[in-house]
PDB file of C-alpha atoms in Angstrom:
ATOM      1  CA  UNK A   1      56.793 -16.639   4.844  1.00  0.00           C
ATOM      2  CA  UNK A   2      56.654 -13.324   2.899  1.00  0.00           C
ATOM      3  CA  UNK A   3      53.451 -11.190   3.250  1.00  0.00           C
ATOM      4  CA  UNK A   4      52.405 -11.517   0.173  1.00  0.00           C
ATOM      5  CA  UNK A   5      52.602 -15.703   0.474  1.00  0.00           C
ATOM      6  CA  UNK A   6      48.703 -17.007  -0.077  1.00  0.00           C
ATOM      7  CA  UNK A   7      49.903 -19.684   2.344  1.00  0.00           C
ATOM      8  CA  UNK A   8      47.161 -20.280   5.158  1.00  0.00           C
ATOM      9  CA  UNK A   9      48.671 -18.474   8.417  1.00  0.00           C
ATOM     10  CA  UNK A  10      49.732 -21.291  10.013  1.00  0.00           C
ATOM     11  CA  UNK A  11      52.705 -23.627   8.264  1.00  0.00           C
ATOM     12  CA  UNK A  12      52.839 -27.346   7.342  1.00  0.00           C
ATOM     13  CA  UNK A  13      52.554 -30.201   9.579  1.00  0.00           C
ATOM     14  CA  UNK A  14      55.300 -30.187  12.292  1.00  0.00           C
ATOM     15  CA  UNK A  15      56.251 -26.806  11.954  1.00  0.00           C
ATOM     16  CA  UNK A  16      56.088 -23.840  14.521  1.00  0.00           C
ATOM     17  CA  UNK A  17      53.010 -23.146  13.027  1.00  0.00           C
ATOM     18  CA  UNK A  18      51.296 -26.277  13.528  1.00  0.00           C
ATOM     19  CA  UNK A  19      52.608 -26.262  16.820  1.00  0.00           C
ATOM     20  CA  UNK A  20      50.570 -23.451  18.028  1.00  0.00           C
ATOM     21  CA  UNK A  21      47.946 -24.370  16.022  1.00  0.00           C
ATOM     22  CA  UNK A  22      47.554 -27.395  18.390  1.00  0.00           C
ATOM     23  CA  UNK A  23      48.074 -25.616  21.526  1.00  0.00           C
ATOM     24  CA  UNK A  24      45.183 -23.272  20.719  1.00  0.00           C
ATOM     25  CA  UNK A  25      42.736 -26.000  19.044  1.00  0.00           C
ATOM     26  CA  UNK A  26      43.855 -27.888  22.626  1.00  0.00           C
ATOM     27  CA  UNK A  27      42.874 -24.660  24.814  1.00  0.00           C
ATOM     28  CA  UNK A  28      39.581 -24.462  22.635  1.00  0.00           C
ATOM     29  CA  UNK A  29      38.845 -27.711  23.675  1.00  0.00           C
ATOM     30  CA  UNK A  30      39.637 -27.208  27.164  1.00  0.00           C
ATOM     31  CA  UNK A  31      37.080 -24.174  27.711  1.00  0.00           C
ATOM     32  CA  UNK A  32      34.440 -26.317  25.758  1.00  0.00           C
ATOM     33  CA  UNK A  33      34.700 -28.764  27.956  1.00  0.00           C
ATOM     34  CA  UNK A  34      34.248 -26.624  31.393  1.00  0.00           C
ATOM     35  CA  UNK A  35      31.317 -24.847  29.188  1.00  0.00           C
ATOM     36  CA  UNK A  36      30.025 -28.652  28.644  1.00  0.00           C
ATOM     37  CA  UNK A  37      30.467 -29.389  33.078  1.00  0.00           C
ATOM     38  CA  UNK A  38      28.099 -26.554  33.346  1.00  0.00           C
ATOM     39  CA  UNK A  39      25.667 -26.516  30.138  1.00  0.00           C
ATOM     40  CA  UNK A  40      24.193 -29.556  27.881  1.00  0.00           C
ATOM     41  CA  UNK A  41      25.818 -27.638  25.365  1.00  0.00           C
ATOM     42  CA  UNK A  42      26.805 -29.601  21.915  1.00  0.00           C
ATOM     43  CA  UNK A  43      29.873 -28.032  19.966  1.00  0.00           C
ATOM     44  CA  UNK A  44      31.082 -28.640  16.797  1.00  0.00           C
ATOM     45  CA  UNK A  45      34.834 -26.895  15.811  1.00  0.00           C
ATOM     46  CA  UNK A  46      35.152 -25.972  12.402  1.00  0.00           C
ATOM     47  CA  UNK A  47      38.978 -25.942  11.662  1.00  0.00           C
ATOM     48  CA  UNK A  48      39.717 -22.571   9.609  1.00  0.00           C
ATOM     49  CA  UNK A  49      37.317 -19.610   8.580  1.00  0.00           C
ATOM     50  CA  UNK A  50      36.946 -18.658   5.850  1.00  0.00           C
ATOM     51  CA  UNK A  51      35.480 -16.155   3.019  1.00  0.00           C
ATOM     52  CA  UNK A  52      35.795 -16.502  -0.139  1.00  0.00           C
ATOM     53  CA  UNK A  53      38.752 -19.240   0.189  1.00  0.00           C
ATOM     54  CA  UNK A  54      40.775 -16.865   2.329  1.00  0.00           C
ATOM     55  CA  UNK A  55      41.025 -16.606   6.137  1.00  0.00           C
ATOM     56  CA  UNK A  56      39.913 -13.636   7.361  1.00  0.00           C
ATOM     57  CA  UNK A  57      40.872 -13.138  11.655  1.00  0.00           C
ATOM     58  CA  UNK A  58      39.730 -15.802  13.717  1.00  0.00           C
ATOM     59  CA  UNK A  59      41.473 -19.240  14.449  1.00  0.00           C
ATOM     60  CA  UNK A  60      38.358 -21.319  14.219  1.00  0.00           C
ATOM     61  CA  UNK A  61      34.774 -21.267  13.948  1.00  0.00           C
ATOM     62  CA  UNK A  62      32.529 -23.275  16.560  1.00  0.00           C
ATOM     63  CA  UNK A  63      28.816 -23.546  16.089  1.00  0.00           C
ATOM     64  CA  UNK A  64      26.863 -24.303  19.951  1.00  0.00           C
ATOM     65  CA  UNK A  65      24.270 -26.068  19.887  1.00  0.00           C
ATOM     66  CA  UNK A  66      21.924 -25.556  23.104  1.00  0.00           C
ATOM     67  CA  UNK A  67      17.757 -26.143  23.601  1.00  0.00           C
ATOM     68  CA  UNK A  68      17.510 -26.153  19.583  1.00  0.00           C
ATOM     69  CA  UNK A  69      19.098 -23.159  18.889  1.00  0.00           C
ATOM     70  CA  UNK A  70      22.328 -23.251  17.001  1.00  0.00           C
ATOM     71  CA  UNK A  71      24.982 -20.292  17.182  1.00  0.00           C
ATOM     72  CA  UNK A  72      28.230 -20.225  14.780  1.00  0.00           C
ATOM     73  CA  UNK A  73      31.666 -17.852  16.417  1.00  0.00           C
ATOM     74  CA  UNK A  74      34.592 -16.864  14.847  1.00  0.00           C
ATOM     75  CA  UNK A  75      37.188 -17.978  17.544  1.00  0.00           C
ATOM     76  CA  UNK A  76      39.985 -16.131  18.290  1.00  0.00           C
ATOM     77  CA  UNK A  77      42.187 -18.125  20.928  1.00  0.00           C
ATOM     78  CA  UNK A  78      44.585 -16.457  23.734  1.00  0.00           C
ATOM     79  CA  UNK A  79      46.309 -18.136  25.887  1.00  0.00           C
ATOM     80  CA  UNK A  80      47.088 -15.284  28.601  1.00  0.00           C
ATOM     81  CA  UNK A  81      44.200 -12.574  27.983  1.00  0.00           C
ATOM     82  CA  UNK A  82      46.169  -9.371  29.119  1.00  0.00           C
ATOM     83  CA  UNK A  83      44.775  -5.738  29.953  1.00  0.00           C
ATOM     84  CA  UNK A  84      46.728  -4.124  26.318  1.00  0.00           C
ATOM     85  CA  UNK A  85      44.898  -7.494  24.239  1.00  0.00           C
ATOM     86  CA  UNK A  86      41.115  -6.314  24.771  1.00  0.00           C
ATOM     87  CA  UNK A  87      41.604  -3.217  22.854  1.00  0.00           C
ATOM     88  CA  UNK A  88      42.519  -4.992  20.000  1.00  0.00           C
ATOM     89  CA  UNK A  89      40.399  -7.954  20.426  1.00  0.00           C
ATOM     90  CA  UNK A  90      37.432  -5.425  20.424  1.00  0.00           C
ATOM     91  CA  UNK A  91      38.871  -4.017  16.672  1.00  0.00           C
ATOM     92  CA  UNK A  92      38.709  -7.698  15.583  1.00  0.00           C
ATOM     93  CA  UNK A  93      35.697  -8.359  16.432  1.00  0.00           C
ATOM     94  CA  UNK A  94      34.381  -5.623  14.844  1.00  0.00           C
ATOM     95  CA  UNK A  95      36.029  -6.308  11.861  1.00  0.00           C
ATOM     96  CA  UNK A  96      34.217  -9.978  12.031  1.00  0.00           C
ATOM     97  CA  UNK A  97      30.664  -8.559  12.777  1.00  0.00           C
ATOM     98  CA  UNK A  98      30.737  -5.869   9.412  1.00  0.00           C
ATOM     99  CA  UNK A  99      31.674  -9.433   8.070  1.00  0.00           C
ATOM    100  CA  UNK A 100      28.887 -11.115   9.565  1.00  0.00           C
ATOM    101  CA  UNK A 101      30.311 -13.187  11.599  1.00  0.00           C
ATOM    102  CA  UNK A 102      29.775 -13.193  15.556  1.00  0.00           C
ATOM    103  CA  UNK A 103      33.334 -13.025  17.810  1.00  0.00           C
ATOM    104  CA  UNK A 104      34.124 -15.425  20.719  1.00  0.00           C
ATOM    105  CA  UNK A 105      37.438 -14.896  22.312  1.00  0.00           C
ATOM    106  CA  UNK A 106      38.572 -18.346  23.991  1.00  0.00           C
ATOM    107  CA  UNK A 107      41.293 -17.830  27.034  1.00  0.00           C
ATOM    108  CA  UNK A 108      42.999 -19.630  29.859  1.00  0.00           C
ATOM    109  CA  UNK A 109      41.358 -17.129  31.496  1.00  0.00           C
ATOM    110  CA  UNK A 110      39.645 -14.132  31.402  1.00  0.00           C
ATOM    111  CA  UNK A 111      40.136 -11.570  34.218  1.00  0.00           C
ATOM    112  CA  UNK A 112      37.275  -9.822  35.490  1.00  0.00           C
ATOM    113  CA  UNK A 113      38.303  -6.286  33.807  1.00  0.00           C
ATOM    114  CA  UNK A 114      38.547  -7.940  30.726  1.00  0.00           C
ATOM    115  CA  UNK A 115      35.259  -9.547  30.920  1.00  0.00           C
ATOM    116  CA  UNK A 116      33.373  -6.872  31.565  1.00  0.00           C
ATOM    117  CA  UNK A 117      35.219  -4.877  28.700  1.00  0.00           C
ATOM    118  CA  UNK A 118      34.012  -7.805  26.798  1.00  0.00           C
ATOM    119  CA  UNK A 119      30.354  -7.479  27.762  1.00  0.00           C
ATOM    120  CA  UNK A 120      30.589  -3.973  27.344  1.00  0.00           C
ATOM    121  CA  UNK A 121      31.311  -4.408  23.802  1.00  0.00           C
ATOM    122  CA  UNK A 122      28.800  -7.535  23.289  1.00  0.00           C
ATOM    123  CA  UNK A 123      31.729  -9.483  22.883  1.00  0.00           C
ATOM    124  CA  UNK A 124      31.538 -14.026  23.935  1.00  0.00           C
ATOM    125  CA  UNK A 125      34.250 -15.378  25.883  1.00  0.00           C
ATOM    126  CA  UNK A 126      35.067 -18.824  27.277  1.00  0.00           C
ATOM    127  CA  UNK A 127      37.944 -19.732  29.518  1.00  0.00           C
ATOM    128  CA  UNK A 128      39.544 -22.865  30.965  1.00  0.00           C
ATOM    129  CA  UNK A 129      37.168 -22.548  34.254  1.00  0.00           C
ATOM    130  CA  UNK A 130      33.960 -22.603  32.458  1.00  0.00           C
ATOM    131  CA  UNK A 131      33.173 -19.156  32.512  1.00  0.00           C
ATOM    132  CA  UNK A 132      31.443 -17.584  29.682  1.00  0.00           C
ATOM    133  CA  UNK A 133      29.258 -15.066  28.241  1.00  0.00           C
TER     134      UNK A 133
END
């Protein structure tokens, strides 16, 4: 795909694209439900954000629904959350905030460090063992 292709960031059905489009919308799922063991949270996954028509940084968007108070994230998946991803992570979601739009990063899981780099920065998270801020 050339840069300059409005194509949406991931390509048609059954390419690579797709392919890892599944494999995060299936991690997504996988943290909701260990959120969902621990919380009578209610979640609703949005498939693409978007702003005016274009995407704009985050893989999904997931509005929570807990005690009558509903939340909407920009989702940004990763399947192994490493030390040199936070930095950039913390740009993003920066980025989505002057947008006004709050960040959740989603993970397999999210290492202690990390976390509290997260919190630091007023950041969400979710992994695969139900941990979350």
């Amino acid at each position: 795909m050339k840069r300059d292709d409005p194509k949406p960031k991931y390509g048609d059905p059954g390419s690579q694209g797709e392919e890892l489009r599944d494999r995060d919308r299936e991690l997504l799922d996988a943290c909701l439900e260990g959120l969902q063991a621990n919380l009578p949270i209610e979640a609703e996954v949005l498939e693409v954000t978007h702003q005016d028509g274009l995407t704009f940084g985050a893989d999904f968007e997931l509005e929570l629904h807990l005690d009558g108070v509903r939340e909407t994230f920009a989702v940004e998946t990763k399947g192994n959350l490493r030390p040199q991803l936070v930095p950039p992570l913390i740009h993003q979601a920066h980025r989505l905030a002057d947008r006004g739009r709050r960040p959740l990063v989603c993970a397999e899981r999210v290492p202690a460090a990390a976390g509290r780099e997260l919190r630091d920065h007023g950041i969400a998270y979710l992994d695969r063992g139900g941990n979350a801020f």
